[in-house]
mmCIF file of C-alpha atoms in Angstrom:
data_model
loop_
_atom_site.group_PDB
_atom_site.id
_atom_site.type_symbol
_atom_site.label_atom_id
_atom_site.label_comp_id
_atom_site.label_asym_id
_atom_site.label_seq_id
_atom_site.Cartn_x
_atom_site.Cartn_y
_atom_site.Cartn_z
ATOM 1 C CA MET W 234 85.155 87.191 100.375
ATOM 2 C CA MET W 235 82.315 85.962 102.362
ATOM 3 C CA PRO W 236 79.096 86.967 104.362
ATOM 4 C CA ARG W 237 80.092 88.618 107.538
ATOM 5 C CA GLU W 238 78.320 86.191 109.579
ATOM 6 C CA VAL W 239 80.534 83.258 108.669
ATOM 7 C CA PHE W 240 83.483 84.952 108.883
ATOM 8 C CA ASP W 241 86.623 83.886 111.087
ATOM 9 C CA ARG W 242 90.100 85.119 110.758
ATOM 10 C CA ARG W 243 91.599 81.970 112.219
ATOM 11 C CA THR W 244 89.726 79.315 109.932
ATOM 12 C CA ASN W 245 91.219 81.195 107.078
ATOM 13 C CA VAL W 246 94.895 81.328 108.185
ATOM 14 C CA GLU W 247 94.521 77.677 109.426
ATOM 15 C CA LEU W 248 93.354 76.900 106.053
ATOM 16 C CA VAL W 249 96.360 78.044 104.637
ATOM 17 C CA CYS W 250 98.611 76.687 107.392
ATOM 18 C CA ARG W 251 97.256 73.066 106.628
ATOM 19 C CA ALA W 252 98.254 73.417 102.984
ATOM 20 C CA LEU W 253 101.527 73.997 103.796
ATOM 21 C CA GLN W 254 101.859 71.160 106.294
ATOM 22 C CA GLU W 255 100.498 69.241 103.189
ATOM 23 C CA LEU W 256 103.567 70.171 101.517
ATOM 24 C CA ASP W 257 105.867 69.008 104.508
ATOM 25 C CA ILE W 258 106.517 72.448 105.721
ATOM 26 C CA PRO W 259 105.922 72.906 109.545
ATOM 27 C CA ALA W 260 104.151 75.704 109.759
ATOM 28 C CA VAL W 261 102.090 76.967 112.762
ATOM 29 C CA VAL W 262 99.817 79.473 113.353
ATOM 30 C CA ASN W 263 100.422 81.842 116.534
ATOM 31 C CA GLU W 264 98.180 83.759 118.989
ATOM 32 C CA ARG W 265 98.103 86.790 116.844
ATOM 33 C CA HIS W 266 96.867 84.697 113.809
ATOM 34 C CA ASP W 267 100.288 84.722 112.041
ATOM 35 C CA ILE W 268 101.231 81.707 109.879
ATOM 36 C CA THR W 269 105.175 81.210 111.216
ATOM 37 C CA LEU W 270 107.773 78.962 110.541
ATOM 38 C CA ASP W 271 110.365 78.696 113.331
ATOM 39 C CA GLY W 272 108.786 81.396 115.146
ATOM 40 C CA LYS W 273 108.918 83.980 112.148
ATOM 41 C CA LYS W 274 106.346 85.204 109.924
ATOM 42 C CA ILE W 275 106.060 83.622 106.562
ATOM 43 C CA SER W 276 102.674 85.390 105.935
ATOM 44 C CA LEU W 277 101.437 88.834 105.723
ATOM 45 C CA PHE W 278 97.777 88.632 106.169
ATOM 46 C CA ASP W 279 95.541 91.488 107.373
ATOM 47 C CA THR W 280 91.794 91.610 107.428
ATOM 48 C CA TYR W 281 90.707 94.524 105.073
ATOM 49 C CA VAL W 282 87.347 95.727 105.163
ATOM 50 C CA SER W 283 86.109 99.404 104.767
ATOM 51 C CA GLY W 284 89.546 101.062 105.078
ATOM 52 C CA SER W 285 90.935 99.618 108.154
ATOM 53 C CA ALA W 286 92.714 96.439 109.286
ATOM 54 C CA PHE W 287 90.282 94.050 110.954
ATOM 55 C CA LYS W 288 87.108 95.476 110.378
ATOM 56 C CA LEU W 289 83.624 94.363 108.601
ATOM 57 C CA ILE W 290 81.292 96.174 106.676
ATOM 58 C CA GLN W 291 77.709 95.696 106.114
ATOM 59 C CA ARG W 292 77.193 91.928 105.210
ATOM 60 C CA ARG W 293 80.621 91.407 103.788
ATOM 61 C CA SER W 294 84.268 90.668 104.806
ATOM 62 C CA TYR W 295 87.415 90.102 103.193
ATOM 63 C CA HIS W 296 90.613 88.412 103.776
ATOM 64 C CA HIS W 297 93.692 88.950 101.715
ATOM 65 C CA GLY W 298 97.275 88.309 102.195
ATOM 66 C CA THR W 299 100.694 87.487 100.813
ATOM 67 C CA MET W 300 102.983 84.567 101.142
ATOM 68 C CA LEU W 301 106.754 84.624 101.406
ATOM 69 C CA ILE W 302 107.788 82.073 99.170
ATOM 70 C CA ASP W 303 111.129 82.903 97.496
ATOM 71 C CA THR W 304 111.225 86.650 98.388
ATOM 72 C CA ASP W 305 114.876 88.489 98.613
ATOM 73 C CA LEU W 306 114.402 89.176 102.316
ATOM 74 C CA SER W 307 117.383 91.692 102.787
ATOM 75 C CA SER W 308 115.285 94.026 99.750
ATOM 76 C CA LEU W 309 112.267 93.406 101.907
ATOM 77 C CA GLY W 310 113.979 94.853 104.852
ATOM 78 C CA GLN W 311 114.939 97.974 102.799
ATOM 79 C CA TYR W 312 111.199 98.297 101.634
ATOM 80 C CA LEU W 313 109.746 98.277 105.014
ATOM 81 C CA LYS W 314 111.884 100.956 106.648
ATOM 82 C CA VAL W 315 109.882 103.869 106.507
ATOM 83 C CA ASP W 316 111.100 107.293 108.322
ATOM 84 C CA ARG W 317 107.809 108.476 110.233
ATOM 85 C CA SER W 318 109.501 111.044 112.368
ATOM 86 C CA ASN W 319 107.598 113.604 110.956
ATOM 87 C CA LEU W 320 104.200 111.799 110.776
ATOM 88 C CA VAL W 321 101.795 111.613 113.802
ATOM 89 C CA THR W 322 98.448 109.320 113.149
ATOM 90 C CA LYS W 323 95.811 107.941 114.906
ATOM 91 C CA GLY W 324 95.824 104.932 112.858
ATOM 92 C CA VAL W 325 96.764 101.412 114.579
ATOM 93 C CA ALA W 326 100.238 101.065 114.609
ATOM 94 C CA SER W 327 101.913 97.998 112.639
ATOM 95 C CA VAL W 328 103.564 95.125 114.643
ATOM 96 C CA ARG W 329 107.468 94.439 113.547
ATOM 97 C CA SER W 330 107.792 90.847 113.393
ATOM 98 C CA PRO W 331 111.030 88.820 111.976
ATOM 99 C CA VAL W 332 109.947 87.156 108.858
ATOM 100 C CA THR W 333 111.451 84.463 106.735
ATOM 101 C CA ARG W 334 110.700 82.238 103.426
ATOM 102 C CA LEU W 335 109.183 79.073 102.519
ATOM 103 C CA ARG W 336 112.231 78.302 100.422
ATOM 104 C CA GLU W 337 114.121 77.992 103.889
ATOM 105 C CA SER W 338 112.382 75.142 104.534
ATOM 106 C CA SER W 339 111.778 73.481 101.330
ATOM 107 C CA PHE W 340 113.910 73.690 97.987
ATOM 108 C CA THR W 341 110.806 72.555 95.834
ATOM 109 C CA ILE W 342 108.055 74.770 96.859
ATOM 110 C CA ASP W 343 107.001 77.359 93.927
ATOM 111 C CA HIS W 344 104.218 79.667 93.591
ATOM 112 C CA LEU W 345 102.161 77.155 91.565
ATOM 113 C CA SER W 346 102.581 74.016 94.421
ATOM 114 C CA PHE W 347 101.546 76.469 97.042
ATOM 115 C CA CYS W 348 98.307 77.782 94.791
ATOM 116 C CA GLU W 349 97.429 73.917 94.226
ATOM 117 C CA ALA W 350 97.869 73.201 98.102
ATOM 118 C CA THR W 351 95.750 75.815 98.996
ATOM 119 C CA ARG W 352 92.964 75.328 96.338
ATOM 120 C CA THR W 353 92.813 71.674 97.537
ATOM 121 C CA GLU W 354 92.398 73.029 101.260
ATOM 122 C CA PHE W 355 89.745 75.264 100.431
ATOM 123 C CA LEU W 356 87.670 72.469 98.480
ATOM 124 C CA LYS W 357 88.146 70.592 101.665
ATOM 125 C CA ARG W 358 86.778 73.004 103.647
ATOM 126 C CA TYR W 359 84.347 74.572 101.633
ATOM 127 C CA ALA W 360 83.041 71.839 98.887
ATOM 128 C CA PHE W 361 83.985 68.249 100.945
ATOM 129 C CA ASP W 362 81.546 66.122 98.504
ATOM 130 C CA GLN W 363 83.024 67.679 95.749
ATOM 131 C CA TRP W 364 86.738 67.341 96.883
ATOM 132 C CA ARG W 365 86.148 63.557 97.870
ATOM 133 C CA GLN W 366 84.996 62.430 94.913
ATOM 134 C CA ASN W 367 88.017 63.872 93.236
ATOM 135 C CA LEU W 368 85.643 66.476 91.141
ATOM 136 C CA GLU W 369 87.556 69.551 91.270
ATOM 137 C CA GLY W 370 86.587 71.011 88.147
ATOM 138 C CA GLU W 371 88.650 73.911 86.747
ATOM 139 C CA PRO W 372 88.806 77.122 88.932
ATOM 140 C CA ILE W 373 86.969 80.319 87.765
ATOM 141 C CA ILE W 374 89.449 83.002 86.375
ATOM 142 C CA VAL W 375 87.923 86.305 87.474
ATOM 143 C CA ASP W 376 88.684 88.657 84.532
ATOM 144 C CA GLU W 377 87.044 91.570 82.978
ATOM 145 C CA ALA W 378 84.737 89.769 80.535
ATOM 146 C CA LEU W 379 83.311 87.538 83.802
ATOM 147 C CA VAL W 380 82.791 90.919 86.233
ATOM 148 C CA GLN W 381 80.863 92.727 83.458
ATOM 149 C CA THR W 382 78.252 89.710 83.616
ATOM 150 C CA ILE W 383 77.704 89.909 87.417
ATOM 151 C CA GLU W 384 75.818 92.659 88.710
ATOM 152 C CA GLY W 385 76.550 92.500 92.495
ATOM 153 C CA VAL W 386 80.226 91.982 91.715
ATOM 154 C CA LYS W 387 80.200 95.137 89.194
ATOM 155 C CA THR W 388 78.902 97.264 91.944
ATOM 156 C CA ILE W 389 81.150 96.168 94.914
ATOM 157 C CA ARG W 390 83.906 96.690 92.290
ATOM 158 C CA GLU W 391 82.845 100.209 91.251
ATOM 159 C CA ASP W 392 82.567 101.001 94.923
ATOM 160 C CA MET W 393 86.272 100.120 95.600
ATOM 161 C CA LYS W 394 87.457 102.348 92.637
ATOM 162 C CA THR W 395 85.693 105.409 94.026
ATOM 163 C CA TRP W 396 87.944 108.222 96.180
ATOM 164 C CA GLU W 397 85.802 107.851 99.184
ATOM 165 C CA TRP W 398 86.348 104.009 99.661
ATOM 166 C CA MET W 399 90.075 104.275 98.800
ATOM 167 C CA PHE W 400 90.707 107.421 101.003
ATOM 168 C CA GLY W 401 87.697 108.731 102.552
ATOM 169 C CA GLN W 402 88.236 106.855 105.499
ATOM 170 C CA THR W 403 91.899 107.670 106.574
ATOM 171 C CA PRO W 404 92.482 108.020 110.413
ATOM 172 C CA GLU W 405 93.591 111.393 111.300
ATOM 173 C CA PHE W 406 97.398 112.438 110.912
ATOM 174 C CA THR W 407 99.480 115.301 111.156
ATOM 175 C CA TYR W 408 102.485 115.437 108.660
ATOM 176 C CA LYS W 409 105.594 117.688 109.404
ATOM 177 C CA LEU W 410 108.201 118.970 106.532
ATOM 178 C CA ASN W 411 110.218 121.672 105.846
ATOM 179 C CA SER W 412 112.385 122.506 102.465
ATOM 180 C CA LYS W 413 114.545 125.449 101.543
ATOM 181 C CA PHE W 414 114.321 127.491 98.395
ATOM 182 C CA SER W 415 116.098 130.323 96.645
ATOM 183 C CA TRP W 416 114.357 133.045 98.675
ATOM 184 C CA GLY W 417 114.381 131.277 102.177
ATOM 185 C CA ALA W 418 113.192 128.358 103.942
ATOM 186 C CA VAL W 419 109.645 126.883 105.096
ATOM 187 C CA ASP W 420 108.182 124.651 107.556
ATOM 188 C CA VAL W 421 104.981 123.073 106.986
ATOM 189 C CA THR W 422 102.316 121.312 109.580
ATOM 190 C CA ILE W 423 99.401 119.633 107.570
ATOM 191 C CA THR W 424 96.611 117.688 109.589
ATOM 192 C CA SER W 425 94.015 115.579 107.414
ATOM 193 C CA LYS W 426 91.203 113.550 108.553
ATOM 194 C CA GLU W 427 89.224 111.456 106.019
ATOM 195 C CA GLY W 428 91.209 112.299 103.034
ATOM 196 C CA LEU W 429 90.541 115.968 103.713
ATOM 197 C CA ILE W 430 93.304 118.786 104.602
ATOM 198 C CA THR W 431 91.591 120.005 108.008
ATOM 199 C CA HIS W 432 94.352 122.478 108.875
ATOM 200 C CA VAL W 433 97.610 123.899 107.640
ATOM 201 C CA ASP W 434 100.303 126.120 108.986
ATOM 202 C CA ILE W 435 103.059 127.341 106.437
ATOM 203 C CA ASP W 436 105.830 129.368 108.371
ATOM 204 C CA ALA W 437 108.209 130.984 105.995
ATOM 205 C CA LYS W 438 111.715 132.504 106.842
ATOM 206 C CA ASP W 439 111.923 134.697 103.958
ATOM 207 C CA GLU W 440 115.536 135.826 103.131
ATOM 208 C CA THR W 441 115.013 138.429 100.269
ATOM 209 C CA ALA W 442 113.869 141.414 100.174
ATOM 210 C CA GLU W 443 110.382 140.358 98.384
ATOM 211 C CA ASP W 444 107.337 139.659 100.464
ATOM 212 C CA GLY W 445 105.565 136.802 99.825
ATOM 213 C CA SER W 446 104.527 135.631 103.266
ATOM 214 C CA MET W 447 100.677 137.108 102.788
ATOM 215 C CA ALA W 448 100.228 135.156 99.461
ATOM 216 C CA LEU W 449 101.585 131.450 101.622
ATOM 217 C CA THR W 450 99.312 132.148 104.587
ATOM 218 C CA ALA W 451 96.513 132.564 101.972
ATOM 219 C CA LEU W 452 97.400 129.079 100.302
ATOM 220 C CA ALA W 453 97.436 127.405 103.621
ATOM 221 C CA VAL W 454 93.588 128.852 104.201
ATOM 222 C CA GLY W 455 92.939 127.708 100.710
ATOM 223 C CA MET W 456 94.079 124.227 101.273
ATOM 224 C CA GLU W 457 91.891 123.625 104.539
ATOM 225 C CA GLY W 458 88.713 121.645 103.420
ATOM 226 C CA GLN W 459 90.323 120.416 100.274
ATOM 227 C CA LYS W 460 91.223 116.349 99.336
ATOM 228 C CA TYR W 461 94.670 115.614 100.355
ATOM 229 C CA ASN W 462 96.207 115.239 96.522
ATOM 230 C CA GLU W 463 97.659 117.249 93.865
ATOM 231 C CA GLN W 464 94.223 118.153 92.574
ATOM 232 C CA GLY W 465 93.440 119.682 96.278
ATOM 233 C CA LEU W 466 96.574 121.982 95.849
ATOM 234 C CA ASP W 467 95.585 123.275 92.494
ATOM 235 C CA LEU W 468 92.230 123.777 93.680
ATOM 236 C CA ALA W 469 93.366 125.745 96.631
ATOM 237 C CA ILE W 470 95.846 127.896 94.624
ATOM 238 C CA GLN W 471 92.899 128.670 92.248
ATOM 239 C CA ARG W 472 90.642 129.486 95.535
ATOM 240 C CA VAL W 473 93.385 132.020 96.599
ATOM 241 C CA ARG W 474 93.373 133.604 92.869
ATOM 242 C CA ASP W 475 89.231 133.952 93.163
ATOM 243 C CA GLU W 476 89.141 135.131 96.598
ATOM 244 C CA ALA W 477 92.163 137.247 97.277
ATOM 245 C CA PRO W 478 93.969 138.000 94.173
ATOM 246 C CA GLU W 479 95.433 140.998 96.095
ATOM 247 C CA VAL W 480 97.894 138.636 97.860
ATOM 248 C CA PHE W 481 99.642 138.175 94.466
ATOM 249 C CA SER W 482 100.499 141.631 94.310
ATOM 250 C CA PRO W 483 103.667 141.943 95.768
ATOM 251 C CA ARG W 484 106.994 141.035 94.168
ATOM 252 C CA GLY W 485 107.870 137.410 94.276
ATOM 253 C CA ALA W 486 104.775 136.420 95.845
ATOM 254 C CA ALA W 487 103.622 134.321 92.866
ATOM 255 C CA GLU W 488 106.739 132.550 92.761
ATOM 256 C CA LYS W 489 106.868 131.741 96.280
ATOM 257 C CA VAL W 490 103.208 130.042 96.122
ATOM 258 C CA LYS W 491 104.405 128.198 92.968
ATOM 259 C CA ASP W 492 107.570 126.816 94.566
ATOM 260 C CA VAL W 493 106.081 125.665 97.634
ATOM 261 C CA ALA W 494 102.853 123.994 96.089
ATOM 262 C CA GLY W 495 105.380 122.457 93.383
ATOM 263 C CA TRP W 496 107.353 120.937 96.302
ATOM 264 C CA LEU W 497 104.047 119.884 98.222
ATOM 265 C CA LYS W 498 102.895 117.821 95.369
ATOM 266 C CA GLU W 499 105.831 115.975 95.366
ATOM 267 C CA GLU W 500 105.574 115.381 99.185
ATOM 268 C CA LEU W 501 101.922 114.535 99.752
#
């Protein structure tokens, strides 16, 4: 975390790259500012400020990332396989790149040696005189007790815990999903922007004698304007009960709403 006016993404990744080179790992920074080894990424770095990658907010900038030291690459590949066939988003798409790990280039590298090497390079860059005099001192551990003593950090921390900061700037997206129930099948299309549901279509193919289509249509209307989470669904149902209780009158209508809402809670 640093002042916005002095932030430079490449400066940060080059600092980490020099730390790796001091450990005899021939890492380089490519044109996309990725740290690589033999042309493969070994870092997952991004600039995160105000909800989207590579963006600054107010007077602050943040840079964070991970380093693949001794990762199980076969498992990593499975974790990154996400089915997005039913999701259309206006967010910035990720660029897939081949990855490797530091252990492929060094048998001795571990978490501690990487941290110490990075710390040394940080001192060289931002506290050169202290480093030259071998006055490294002890690193400050940022724990709950320390946070409570620094008013500015407390304010930033509390801001980052809010729903508005975490979800309120989510790019617009449309999510299509479907499911089958004992009484029939349902196709649902949800459009969301900035963490709020803006439009919902629920198409129910009822295979029973009961009719709950009006209740599901009312549920779709009730969801609009709610937060894209479980609480939003609960509030949508309550909204329907308050404003149009008659839609629950047909036999099976309430049960269909319960089934669809329960399923959507698992999918959102």
